[in-house]
Short mmCIF file of C-alpha atoms in Angstrom, two decimals:
data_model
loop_
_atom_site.label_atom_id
_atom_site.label_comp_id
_atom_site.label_asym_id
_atom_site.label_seq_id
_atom_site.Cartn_x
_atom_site.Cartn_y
_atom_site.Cartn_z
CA UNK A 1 -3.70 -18.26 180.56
CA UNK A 2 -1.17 -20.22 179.50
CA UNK A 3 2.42 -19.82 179.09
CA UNK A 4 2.67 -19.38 175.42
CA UNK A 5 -0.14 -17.10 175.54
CA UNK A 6 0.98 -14.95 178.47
CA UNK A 7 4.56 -14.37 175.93
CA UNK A 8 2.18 -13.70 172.96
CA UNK A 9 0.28 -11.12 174.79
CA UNK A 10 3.92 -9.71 176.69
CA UNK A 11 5.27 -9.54 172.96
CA UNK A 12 2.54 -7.57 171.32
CA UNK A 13 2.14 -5.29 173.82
CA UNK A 14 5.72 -4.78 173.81
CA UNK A 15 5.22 -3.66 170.21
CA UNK A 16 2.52 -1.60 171.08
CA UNK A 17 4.82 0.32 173.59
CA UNK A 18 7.39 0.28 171.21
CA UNK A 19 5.45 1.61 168.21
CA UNK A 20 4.16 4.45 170.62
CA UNK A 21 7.73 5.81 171.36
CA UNK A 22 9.26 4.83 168.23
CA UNK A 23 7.30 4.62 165.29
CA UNK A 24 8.71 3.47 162.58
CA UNK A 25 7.44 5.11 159.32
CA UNK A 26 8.05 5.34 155.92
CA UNK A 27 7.25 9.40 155.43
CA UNK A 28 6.75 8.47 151.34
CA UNK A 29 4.58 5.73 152.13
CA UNK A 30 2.46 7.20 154.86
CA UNK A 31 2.07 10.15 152.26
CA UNK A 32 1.26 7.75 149.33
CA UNK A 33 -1.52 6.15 152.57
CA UNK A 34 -3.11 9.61 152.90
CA UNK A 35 -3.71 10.86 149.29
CA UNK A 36 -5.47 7.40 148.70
CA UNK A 37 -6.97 7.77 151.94
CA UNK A 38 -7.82 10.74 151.11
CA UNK A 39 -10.03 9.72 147.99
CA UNK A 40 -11.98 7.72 149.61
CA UNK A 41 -12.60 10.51 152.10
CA UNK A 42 -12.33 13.80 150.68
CA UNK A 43 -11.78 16.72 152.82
CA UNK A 44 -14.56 18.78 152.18
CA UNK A 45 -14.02 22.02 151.07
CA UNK A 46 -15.38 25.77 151.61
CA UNK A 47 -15.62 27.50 148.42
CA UNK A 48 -15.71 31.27 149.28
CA UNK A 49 -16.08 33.91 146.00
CA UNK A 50 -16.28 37.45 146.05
CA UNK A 51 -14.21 40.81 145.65
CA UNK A 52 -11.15 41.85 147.03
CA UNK A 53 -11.37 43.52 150.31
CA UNK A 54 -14.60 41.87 150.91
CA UNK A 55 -13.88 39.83 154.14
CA UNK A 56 -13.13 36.22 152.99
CA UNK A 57 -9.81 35.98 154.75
CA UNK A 58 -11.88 37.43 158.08
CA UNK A 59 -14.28 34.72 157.74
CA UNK A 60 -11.83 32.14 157.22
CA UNK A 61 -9.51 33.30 160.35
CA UNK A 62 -13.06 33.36 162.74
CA UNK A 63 -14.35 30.08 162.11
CA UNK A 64 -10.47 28.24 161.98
CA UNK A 65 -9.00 30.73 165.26
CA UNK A 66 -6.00 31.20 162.80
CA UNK A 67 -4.09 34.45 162.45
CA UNK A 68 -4.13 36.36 159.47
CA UNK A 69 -0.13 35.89 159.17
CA UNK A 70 -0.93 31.74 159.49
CA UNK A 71 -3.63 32.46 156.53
CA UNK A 72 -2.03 34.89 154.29
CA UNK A 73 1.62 31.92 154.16
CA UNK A 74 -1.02 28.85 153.89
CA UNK A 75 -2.66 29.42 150.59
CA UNK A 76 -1.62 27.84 147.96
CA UNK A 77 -2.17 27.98 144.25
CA UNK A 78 -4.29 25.92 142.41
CA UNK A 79 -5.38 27.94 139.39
CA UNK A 80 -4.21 31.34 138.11
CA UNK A 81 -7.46 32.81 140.01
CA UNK A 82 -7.96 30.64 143.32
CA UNK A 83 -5.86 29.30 145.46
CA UNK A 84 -6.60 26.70 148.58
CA UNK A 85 -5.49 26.76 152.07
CA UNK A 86 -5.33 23.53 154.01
CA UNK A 87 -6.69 23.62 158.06
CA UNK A 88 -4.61 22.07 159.78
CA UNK A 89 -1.93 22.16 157.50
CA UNK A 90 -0.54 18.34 158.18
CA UNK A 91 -3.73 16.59 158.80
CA UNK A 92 -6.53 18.73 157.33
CA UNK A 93 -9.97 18.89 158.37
CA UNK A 94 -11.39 21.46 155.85
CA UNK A 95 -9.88 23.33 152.65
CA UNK A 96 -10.84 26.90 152.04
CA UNK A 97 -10.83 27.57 148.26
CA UNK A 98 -10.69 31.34 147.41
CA UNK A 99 -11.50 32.60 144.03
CA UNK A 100 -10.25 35.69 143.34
CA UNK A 101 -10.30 38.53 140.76
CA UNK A 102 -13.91 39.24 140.70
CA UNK A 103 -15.11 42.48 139.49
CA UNK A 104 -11.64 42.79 137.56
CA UNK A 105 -11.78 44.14 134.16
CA UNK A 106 -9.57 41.53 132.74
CA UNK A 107 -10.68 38.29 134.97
CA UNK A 108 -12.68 35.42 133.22
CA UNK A 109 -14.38 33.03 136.05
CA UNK A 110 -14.74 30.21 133.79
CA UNK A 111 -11.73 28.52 134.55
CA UNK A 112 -12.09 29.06 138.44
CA UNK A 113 -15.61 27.94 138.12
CA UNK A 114 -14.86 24.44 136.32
CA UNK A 115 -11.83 23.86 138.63
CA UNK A 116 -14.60 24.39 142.36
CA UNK A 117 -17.43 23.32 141.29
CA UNK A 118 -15.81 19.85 141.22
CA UNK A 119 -14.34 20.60 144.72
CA UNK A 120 -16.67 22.60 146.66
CA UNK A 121 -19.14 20.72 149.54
CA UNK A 122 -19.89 24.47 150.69
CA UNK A 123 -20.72 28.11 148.51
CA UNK A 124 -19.98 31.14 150.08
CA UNK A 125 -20.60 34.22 148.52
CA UNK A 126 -18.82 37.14 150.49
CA UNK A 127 -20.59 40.59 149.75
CA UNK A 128 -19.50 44.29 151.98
CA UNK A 129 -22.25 45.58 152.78
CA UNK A 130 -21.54 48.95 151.71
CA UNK A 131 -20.60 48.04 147.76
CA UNK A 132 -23.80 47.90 146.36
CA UNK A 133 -21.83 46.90 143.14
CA UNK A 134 -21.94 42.90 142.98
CA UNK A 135 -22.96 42.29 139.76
CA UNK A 136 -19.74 39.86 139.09
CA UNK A 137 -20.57 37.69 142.02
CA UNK A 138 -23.78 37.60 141.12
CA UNK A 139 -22.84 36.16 137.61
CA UNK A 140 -20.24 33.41 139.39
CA UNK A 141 -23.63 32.24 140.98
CA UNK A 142 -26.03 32.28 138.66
CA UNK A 143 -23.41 30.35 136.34
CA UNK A 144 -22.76 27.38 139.45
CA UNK A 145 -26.83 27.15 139.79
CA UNK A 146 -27.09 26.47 136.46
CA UNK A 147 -24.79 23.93 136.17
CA UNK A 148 -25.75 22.69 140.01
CA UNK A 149 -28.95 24.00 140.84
CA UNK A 150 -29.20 21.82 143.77
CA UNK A 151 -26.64 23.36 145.39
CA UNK A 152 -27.81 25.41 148.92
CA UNK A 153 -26.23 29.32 148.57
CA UNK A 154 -24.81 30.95 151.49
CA UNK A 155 -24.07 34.83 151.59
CA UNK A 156 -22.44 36.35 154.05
CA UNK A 157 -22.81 40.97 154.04
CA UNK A 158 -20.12 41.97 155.75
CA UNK A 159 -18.52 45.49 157.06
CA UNK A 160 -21.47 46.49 159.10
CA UNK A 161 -19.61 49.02 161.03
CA UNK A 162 -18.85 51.17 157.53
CA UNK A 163 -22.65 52.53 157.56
CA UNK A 164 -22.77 53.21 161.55
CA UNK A 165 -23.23 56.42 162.87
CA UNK A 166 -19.91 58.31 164.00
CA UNK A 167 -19.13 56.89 167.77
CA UNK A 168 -21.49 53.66 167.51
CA UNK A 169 -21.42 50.42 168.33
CA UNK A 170 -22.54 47.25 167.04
CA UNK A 171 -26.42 47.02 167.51
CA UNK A 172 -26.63 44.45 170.76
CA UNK A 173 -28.23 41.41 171.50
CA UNK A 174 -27.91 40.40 167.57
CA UNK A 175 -31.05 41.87 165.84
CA UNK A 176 -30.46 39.98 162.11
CA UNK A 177 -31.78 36.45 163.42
CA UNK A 178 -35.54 37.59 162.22
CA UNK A 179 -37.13 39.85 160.20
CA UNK A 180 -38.60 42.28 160.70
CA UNK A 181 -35.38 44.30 162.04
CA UNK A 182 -35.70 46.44 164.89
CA UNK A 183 -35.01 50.27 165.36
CA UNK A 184 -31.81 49.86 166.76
CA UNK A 185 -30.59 48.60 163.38
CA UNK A 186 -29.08 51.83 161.80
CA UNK A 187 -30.86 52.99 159.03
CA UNK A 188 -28.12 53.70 156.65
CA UNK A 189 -27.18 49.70 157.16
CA UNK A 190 -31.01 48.81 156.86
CA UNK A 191 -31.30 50.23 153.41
CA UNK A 192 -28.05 49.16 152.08
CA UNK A 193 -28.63 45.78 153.38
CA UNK A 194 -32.23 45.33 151.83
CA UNK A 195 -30.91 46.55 148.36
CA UNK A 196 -28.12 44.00 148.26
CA UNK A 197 -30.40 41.34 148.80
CA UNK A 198 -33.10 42.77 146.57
CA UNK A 199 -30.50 43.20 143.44
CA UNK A 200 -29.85 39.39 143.60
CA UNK A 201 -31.73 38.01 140.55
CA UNK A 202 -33.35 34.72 140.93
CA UNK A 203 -31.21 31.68 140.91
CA UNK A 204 -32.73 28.97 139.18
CA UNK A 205 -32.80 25.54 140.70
CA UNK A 206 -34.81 24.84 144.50
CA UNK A 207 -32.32 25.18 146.87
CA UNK A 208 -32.22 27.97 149.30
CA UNK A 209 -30.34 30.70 148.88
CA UNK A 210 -29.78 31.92 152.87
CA UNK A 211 -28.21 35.58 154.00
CA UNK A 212 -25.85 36.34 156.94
CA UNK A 213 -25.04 39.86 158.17
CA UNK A 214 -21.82 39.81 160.26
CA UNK A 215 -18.71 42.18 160.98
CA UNK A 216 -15.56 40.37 161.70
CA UNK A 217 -12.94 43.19 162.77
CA UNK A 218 -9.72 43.04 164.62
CA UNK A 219 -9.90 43.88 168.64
CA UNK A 220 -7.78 47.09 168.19
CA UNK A 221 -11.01 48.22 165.71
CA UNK A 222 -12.58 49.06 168.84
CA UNK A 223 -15.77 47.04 168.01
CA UNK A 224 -17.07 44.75 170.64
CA UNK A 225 -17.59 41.94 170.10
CA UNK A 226 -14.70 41.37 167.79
CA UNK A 227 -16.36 38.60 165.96
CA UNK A 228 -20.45 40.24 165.59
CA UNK A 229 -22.17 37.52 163.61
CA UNK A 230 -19.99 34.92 164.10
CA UNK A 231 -22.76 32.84 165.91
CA UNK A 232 -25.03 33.49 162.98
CA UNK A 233 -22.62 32.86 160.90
CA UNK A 234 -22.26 28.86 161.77
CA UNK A 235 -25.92 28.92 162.47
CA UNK A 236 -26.23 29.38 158.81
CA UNK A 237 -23.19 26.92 157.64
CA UNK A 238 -25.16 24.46 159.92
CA UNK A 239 -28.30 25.11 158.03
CA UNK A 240 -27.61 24.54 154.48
CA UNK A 241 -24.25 22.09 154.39
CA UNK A 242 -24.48 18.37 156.00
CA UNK A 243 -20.52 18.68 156.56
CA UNK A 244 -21.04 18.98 160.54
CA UNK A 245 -17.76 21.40 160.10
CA UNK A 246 -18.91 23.57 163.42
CA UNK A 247 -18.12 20.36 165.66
CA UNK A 248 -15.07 18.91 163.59
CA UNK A 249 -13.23 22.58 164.31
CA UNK A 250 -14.80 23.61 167.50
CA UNK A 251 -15.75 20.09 169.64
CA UNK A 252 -18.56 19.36 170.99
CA UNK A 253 -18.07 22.30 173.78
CA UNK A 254 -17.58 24.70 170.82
CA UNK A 255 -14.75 27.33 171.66
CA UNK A 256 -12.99 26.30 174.79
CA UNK A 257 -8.77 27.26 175.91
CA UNK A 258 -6.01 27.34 172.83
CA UNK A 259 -4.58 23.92 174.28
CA UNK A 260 -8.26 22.08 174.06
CA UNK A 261 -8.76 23.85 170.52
CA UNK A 262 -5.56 23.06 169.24
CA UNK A 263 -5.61 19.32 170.47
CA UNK A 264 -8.91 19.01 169.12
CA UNK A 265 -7.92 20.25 165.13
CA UNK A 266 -5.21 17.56 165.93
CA UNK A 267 -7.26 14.89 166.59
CA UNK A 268 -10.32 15.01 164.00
CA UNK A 269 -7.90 15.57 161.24
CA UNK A 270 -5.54 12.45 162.41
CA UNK A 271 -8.92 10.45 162.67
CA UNK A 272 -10.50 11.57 159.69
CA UNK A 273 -7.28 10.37 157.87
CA UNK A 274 -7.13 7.15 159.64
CA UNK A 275 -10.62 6.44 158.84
CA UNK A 276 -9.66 7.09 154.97
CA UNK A 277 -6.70 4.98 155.78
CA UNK A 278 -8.66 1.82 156.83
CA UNK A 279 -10.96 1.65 153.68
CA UNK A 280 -7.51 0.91 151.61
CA UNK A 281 -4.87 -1.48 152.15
CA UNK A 282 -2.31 -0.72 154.18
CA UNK A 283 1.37 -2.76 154.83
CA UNK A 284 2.62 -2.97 158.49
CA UNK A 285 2.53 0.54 160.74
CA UNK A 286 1.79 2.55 157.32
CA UNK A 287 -1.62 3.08 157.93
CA UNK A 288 -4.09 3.58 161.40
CA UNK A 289 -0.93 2.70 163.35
CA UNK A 290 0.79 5.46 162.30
CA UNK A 291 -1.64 8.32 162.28
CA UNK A 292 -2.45 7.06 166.09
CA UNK A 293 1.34 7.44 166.36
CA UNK A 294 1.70 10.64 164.72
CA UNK A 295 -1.05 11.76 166.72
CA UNK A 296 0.37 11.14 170.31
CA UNK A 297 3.63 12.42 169.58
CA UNK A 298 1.69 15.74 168.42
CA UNK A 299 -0.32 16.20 171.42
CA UNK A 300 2.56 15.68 173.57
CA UNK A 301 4.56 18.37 171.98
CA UNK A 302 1.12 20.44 172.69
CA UNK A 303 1.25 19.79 176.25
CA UNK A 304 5.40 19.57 176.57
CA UNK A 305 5.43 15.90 177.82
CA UNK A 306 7.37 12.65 175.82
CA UNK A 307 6.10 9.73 175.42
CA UNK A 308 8.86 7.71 177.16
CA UNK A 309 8.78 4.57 178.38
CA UNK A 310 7.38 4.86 181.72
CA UNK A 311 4.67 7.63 180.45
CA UNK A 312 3.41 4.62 177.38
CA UNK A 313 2.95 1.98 180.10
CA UNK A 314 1.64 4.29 182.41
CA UNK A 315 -1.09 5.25 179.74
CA UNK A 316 -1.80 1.88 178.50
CA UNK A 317 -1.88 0.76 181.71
CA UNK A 318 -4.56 3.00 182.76
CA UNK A 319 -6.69 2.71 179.51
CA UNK A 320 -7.49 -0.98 180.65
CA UNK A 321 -6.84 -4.17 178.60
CA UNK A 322 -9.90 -3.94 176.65
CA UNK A 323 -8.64 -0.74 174.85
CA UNK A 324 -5.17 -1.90 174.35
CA UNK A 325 -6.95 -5.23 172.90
CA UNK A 326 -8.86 -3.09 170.38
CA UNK A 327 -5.25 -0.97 169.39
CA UNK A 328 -3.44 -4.15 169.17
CA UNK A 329 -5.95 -5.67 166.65
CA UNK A 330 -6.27 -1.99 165.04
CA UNK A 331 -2.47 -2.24 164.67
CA UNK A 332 -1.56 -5.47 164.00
CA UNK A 333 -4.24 -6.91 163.13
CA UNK A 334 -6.71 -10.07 164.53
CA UNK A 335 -4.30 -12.42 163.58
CA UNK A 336 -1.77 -10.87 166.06
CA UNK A 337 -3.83 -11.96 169.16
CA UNK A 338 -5.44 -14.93 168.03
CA UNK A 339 -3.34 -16.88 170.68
CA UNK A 340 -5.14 -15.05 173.19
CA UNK A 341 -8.65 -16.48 173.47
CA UNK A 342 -9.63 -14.52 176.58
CA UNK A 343 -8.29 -10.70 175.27
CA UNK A 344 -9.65 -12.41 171.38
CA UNK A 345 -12.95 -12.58 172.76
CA UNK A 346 -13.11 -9.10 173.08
CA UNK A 347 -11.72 -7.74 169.76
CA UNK A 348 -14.33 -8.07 167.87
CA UNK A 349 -16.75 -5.66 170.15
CA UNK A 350 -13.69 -3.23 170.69
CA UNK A 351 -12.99 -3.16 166.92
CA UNK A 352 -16.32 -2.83 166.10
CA UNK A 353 -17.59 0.07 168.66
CA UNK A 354 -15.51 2.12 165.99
CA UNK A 355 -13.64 2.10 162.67
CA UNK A 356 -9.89 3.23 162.71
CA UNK A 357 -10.93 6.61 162.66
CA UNK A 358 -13.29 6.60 165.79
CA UNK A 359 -10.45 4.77 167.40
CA UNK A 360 -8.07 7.16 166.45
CA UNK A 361 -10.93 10.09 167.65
CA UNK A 362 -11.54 8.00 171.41
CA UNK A 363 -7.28 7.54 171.29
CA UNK A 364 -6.45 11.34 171.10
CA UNK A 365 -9.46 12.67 173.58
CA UNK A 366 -7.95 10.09 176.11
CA UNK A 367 -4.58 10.98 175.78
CA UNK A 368 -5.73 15.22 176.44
CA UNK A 369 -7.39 14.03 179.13
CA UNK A 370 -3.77 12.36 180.46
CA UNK A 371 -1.57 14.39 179.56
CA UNK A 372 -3.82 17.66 180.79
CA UNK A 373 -4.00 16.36 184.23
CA UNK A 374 -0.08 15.24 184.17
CA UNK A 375 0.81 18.96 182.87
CA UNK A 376 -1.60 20.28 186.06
CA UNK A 377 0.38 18.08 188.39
CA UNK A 378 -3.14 16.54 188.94
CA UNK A 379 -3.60 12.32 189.40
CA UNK A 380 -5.02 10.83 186.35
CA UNK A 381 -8.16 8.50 187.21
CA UNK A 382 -8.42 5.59 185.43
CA UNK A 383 -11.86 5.23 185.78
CA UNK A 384 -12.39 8.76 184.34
CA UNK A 385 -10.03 8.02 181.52
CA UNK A 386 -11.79 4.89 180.45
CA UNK A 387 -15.23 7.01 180.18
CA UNK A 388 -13.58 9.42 178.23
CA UNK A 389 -12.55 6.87 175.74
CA UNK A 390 -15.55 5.27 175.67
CA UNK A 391 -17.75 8.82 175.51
CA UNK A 392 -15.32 9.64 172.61
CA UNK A 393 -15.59 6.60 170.66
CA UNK A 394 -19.21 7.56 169.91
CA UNK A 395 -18.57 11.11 169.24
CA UNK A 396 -15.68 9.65 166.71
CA UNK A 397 -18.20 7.30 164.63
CA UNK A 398 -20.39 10.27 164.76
CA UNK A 399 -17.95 12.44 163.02
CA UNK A 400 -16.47 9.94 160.26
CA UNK A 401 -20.51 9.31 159.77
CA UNK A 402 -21.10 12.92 159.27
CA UNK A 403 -18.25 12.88 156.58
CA UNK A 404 -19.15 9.89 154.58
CA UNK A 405 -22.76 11.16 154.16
CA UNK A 406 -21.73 15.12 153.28
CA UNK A 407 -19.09 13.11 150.77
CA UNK A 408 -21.90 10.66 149.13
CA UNK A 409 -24.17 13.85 148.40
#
């Protein structure tokens, strides 16, 4: 390499470093970024109807690990019936919409129904078990299967422990996978259960309508397990909606410690942005450069280590010069390296093993893996960090393919 070429590559990985510790972003114009990124890859969202007191915000705080305190501040309004909360709140990777009001004497669902049925990706109905009187959420979906008939229905009975015998227990292993149910099932619960579903009048349209019986209480209920269903529960979201939301919240390990969970949420909503990012056009570090920024600087307030100086190189270091070669063109562009025919040879495979937003996915995975064994006082192999990049890349296209295909149904 020669000497002009050595400076080029010094220089841009200087920047690289640089931008790592220091971004430097424009907060309006990485917001203006997202909301167009965001069009071109909407965040698909969970529409949940039903009547007050019948579970929604139990469902909603099982499947995201939230507290009800986190839930009950995060919604926001969006009509004068529903109102949307954002998980994660910065960089979202799914929006519950809750309509609410149903079985009110003075609620109309039209305007609800107009304002979801152009957002939802998901329907589900939210029925306790032990109201046998659904009759208004039974109109909200006969109206959206009308108007959408090809649109799969999910309904979740919930409250199972209201029709148990005094000093029960949940009936264990899970008996609702199959039909027929067996004896253990209470009876009380049998019957009521059976007459919901049989007081459902036919939808019209082809899709299935699917039932899930679950009881999501809180651990000083003094029901084991706490969340009875909630297995079924994604079983059934897996079934009817192509969103692929169990692995985009849980990982590919499903529910793991509150530092992998947490980091994970992090980094499928920074890459899910970053791949909406790189399908508009983007000026300088506003763009896939700075959601990989934001990103690190978020997992390394997780884990309660800085991205300083030594820590970037460190990182980069270990990652190899074929990943920094891909982030360099990723944040500067080709053009940037161009001077470099040996590392510019490589670009093109780097770039294309994965769009921004796999990048962003492989980025974030490697830096958990870093900055986990750092926090454990544990030596970080590079060889091991390279194959988690490289195992994450795939898992990132994966995801951002999973999302373009839900979004083009």
């Amino acid at each position: 390499m020669r000497f002009g070429e050595r400076k080029a590559w010094r220089d841009q990985w200087r920047q690289l470093r640089t931008a790592l510790l220091k971004p430097s972003v424009d907060e309006r114009d990485l917001a203006a970024s997202l909301a167009a990124a965001r069009a071109k890859l909407p965040i698909p969202v969970l529409w949940l109807i039903g009547k007050t007191q019948a579970g929604k915000t139990s469902i909603i705080r099982a499947l995201t690990g939230s507290d009800r305190a986190e839930i009950g501040s995060g919604f926001q309004p969006c009509t004068r019936h529903a109102r949307l909360y954002d998980f994660p709140a910065e960089m979202p990777v799914v929006r519950f919409l809750d309509t609410r009001g149903l079985g009110e004497i003075t609620y109309d669902p039209d305007e609800d129904i107009r304002f979801a049925e152009a957002q939802a990706h998901l329907l589900l109905a939210v029925m306790k078990v032990a109201d046998q009187r659904q009759e208004a959420v039974f109109d909200v979906l006969r109206a959206v299967r009308r108007r959408h008939p090809e649109w799969p229905v999910l309904i979740a009975q919930t409250g199972l422990h209201e029709l148990y015998a005094p000093v029960s227990d949940h009936p264990v292993p899970y008996p609702f996978a199959s039909e027929p149910w067996p004896d253990r099932v209470p009876a009380d619960l049998r019957r009521a259960l059976i007459a919901q579903r049989r007081a459902l009048p036919a939808l019209s349209g082809s899709a299935p309508v699917s039932w899930v019986a679950i009881d999501l209480t809180q651990p000083d209920d003094g029901y084991e397990p706490a969340d009875y269903g909630l297995e079924a529960l994604w079983q059934g979201i897996e079934q009817v909606s192509p969103l692929g939301l169990k692995t985009q919240l849980l990982g590919d390990d499903g529910v793991r410690d509150l530092y992998a969970r947490t980091a994970h949420l992090q980094i499928v909503g920074h890459a899910l942005a970053a791949a909406g990012i790189g399908a508009v056009p983007i000026v300088d570090l506003v763009g896939v450069a700075a959601v990989q920024a934001k990103l690190l600087h978020a997992l390394g307030a997780l884990y309660r280590q800085t991205w300083d100086r030594r820590t970037t190189a460190q990182f980069l270091g270990l990652l190899g010069a074929g990943v920094a070669t891909g982030l360099l063109a990723h944040w500067f562009g080709r053009s940037a390296i161009k001077l470099i025919p040996v590392w510019g040879q490589t670009v093109g495979a780097v770039v294309g093993a994965g769009s921004g937003g796999a990048t962003t996915y492989a980025l974030g995975k490697a830096a958990v893996y870093f900055l986990a064994r750092r926090q454990d006082g544990l030596e970080v192999d590079p060889t091991r960090l390279r194959q988690v990049y490289a195992e994450a890349l795939a898992r990132g296209a994966r995801v951002i393919q999973d999302r373009a295909r839900a979004n083009q149904r």
